[in-house]
């Protein structure tokens, strides 16, 4: 029996291609694993009304880790139109499977390392090495949304909230409400995770990202908890910044920052910015990590316009696989993969289209594998 059982979830479009590339690298590094395919993606939405079928959920509960490629998603109305006729009109609502996985398995850490590998022509500046800790289960992502707004809610808000008076006479179908919910537990565990990481890896600073000057209740809570947690780590510098200012400062001087921790939506935004500074879509990788389960993925989507062409950069997925090895405790193999990726980038002989070259997805994977 293999040492590890890995759920293999390529999904749609280029997700399939980049996972194939990652498998080449994992096989070369001889990870002792059984890879079990899980159905996920647009096809399952259209045919079964669920892009994340129950069989895949069950599989994910019984493995050591999952590697996920990418999924095509469409706005709610367009998604409904593509359902098979039997499923139309049943009120099925498309929800992003990755967001569901994060909530279903309580994968509360979204870890997004953003490192500028030397010689990458896409680096914004050489030497950037940021790590984003994004809260992964709460905030504006909880899915508590109302459109149209039910009258019961209008009545309660009218009673409880002064600023709501500005909306109370707006017809119910002329506005929408999305709730931002942040808990003490959820905020504390992600912030602690960021500080623990800084301590373990000798990082110089943790920056707490928020918008507490305006969004006082939820972001205020996040910041207050941040301040309290920071007290437990006297050896680690910390500061905080509003999300808007943060985007400017990050561009102005990325070297002033190190580990960033943010509620879900700001973490989503800031991790794209950081990923772009180290090469963009082809390099952004994530770990969605909980107490017992973890799902690793490239941050990019399924890129339907490139599907079938085997031209996208597989490095993001190869680095996601590397993160998976780290998490499984296979540090040596993880380091080897990262070094091989770094070497190929530095040599600059094999580059995918995003890097200004014309190498194909699997060619890149094979060249990385040859370095192992
Ligand atoms: C990400 C993505 C997802 C998110 C989308 C695909 C739902 O942008 O992983 O950052 O918003 O979390
Ligand atoms: Mg995102």
PDB file of C-alpha atoms and ligand atoms in Angstrom, residues 71 73 96-99 102 110 112 134 136 141 264-265 267-269 271-272 286 288 297-301, ligand 1:
ATOM      1  CA  UNK A  71     -12.862  24.896 -12.514  1.00  0.00           C
ATOM      2  CA  UNK A  73     -17.511  28.995 -13.413  1.00  0.00           C
ATOM      3  CA  UNK A  96     -17.884  27.957  -6.493  1.00  0.00           C
ATOM      4  CA  UNK A  97     -16.703  24.456  -5.484  1.00  0.00           C
ATOM      5  CA  UNK A  98     -13.419  25.735  -4.105  1.00  0.00           C
ATOM      6  CA  UNK A  99     -15.216  28.119  -1.760  1.00  0.00           C
ATOM      7  CA  UNK A 102     -12.917  25.536   2.113  1.00  0.00           C
ATOM      8  CA  UNK A 110      -5.263  30.023   2.751  1.00  0.00           C
ATOM      9  CA  UNK A 112      -0.131  31.940  -0.539  1.00  0.00           C
ATOM     10  CA  UNK A 134      -5.818  34.679   3.990  1.00  0.00           C
ATOM     11  CA  UNK A 136     -10.520  31.140   4.206  1.00  0.00           C
ATOM     12  CA  UNK A 141     -17.529  34.716   1.512  1.00  0.00           C
ATOM     13  CA  UNK A 264     -10.985  36.507   3.330  1.00  0.00           C
ATOM     14  CA  UNK A 265     -11.819  39.162   0.727  1.00  0.00           C
ATOM     15  CA  UNK A 267      -6.678  38.340   1.361  1.00  0.00           C
ATOM     16  CA  UNK A 268      -8.117  37.421  -2.024  1.00  0.00           C
ATOM     17  CA  UNK A 269      -7.249  40.867  -3.386  1.00  0.00           C
ATOM     18  CA  UNK A 271      -2.744  37.713  -2.835  1.00  0.00           C
ATOM     19  CA  UNK A 272      -3.467  38.482  -6.490  1.00  0.00           C
ATOM     20  CA  UNK A 286      -2.228  28.135  -2.641  1.00  0.00           C
ATOM     21  CA  UNK A 288      -6.123  25.569   1.724  1.00  0.00           C
ATOM     22  CA  UNK A 297      -4.178  24.422  -5.992  1.00  0.00           C
ATOM     23  CA  UNK A 298      -2.788  26.860  -8.502  1.00  0.00           C
ATOM     24  CA  UNK A 299      -4.496  30.208  -7.950  1.00  0.00           C
ATOM     25  CA  UNK A 300      -5.398  30.582 -11.630  1.00  0.00           C
ATOM     26  CA  UNK A 301      -8.649  29.506 -13.243  1.00  0.00           C
TER      27      UNK A 301
HETATM   28  C1  LIG B   1      -9.065  32.485  -5.313  1.00  0.00           C
HETATM   29  C2  LIG B   1     -10.152  32.675  -6.321  1.00  0.00           C
HETATM   30  C3  LIG B   1     -11.476  32.197  -5.733  1.00  0.00           C
HETATM   31  C4  LIG B   1     -11.780  33.082  -4.556  1.00  0.00           C
HETATM   32  C5  LIG B   1     -12.626  32.149  -6.751  1.00  0.00           C
HETATM   33  C6  LIG B   1     -12.305  31.252  -7.920  1.00  0.00           C
HETATM   34  C7  LIG B   1     -13.921  31.743  -6.127  1.00  0.00           C
HETATM   35  O1  LIG B   1     -10.197  34.007  -6.713  1.00  0.00           O
HETATM   36  O2  LIG B   1      -8.842  31.322  -4.904  1.00  0.00           O
HETATM   37  O3  LIG B   1      -8.429  33.448  -4.941  1.00  0.00           O
HETATM   38  O4  LIG B   1     -12.386  34.140  -4.692  1.00  0.00           O
HETATM   39  O5  LIG B   1     -11.401  32.698  -3.459  1.00  0.00           O
END
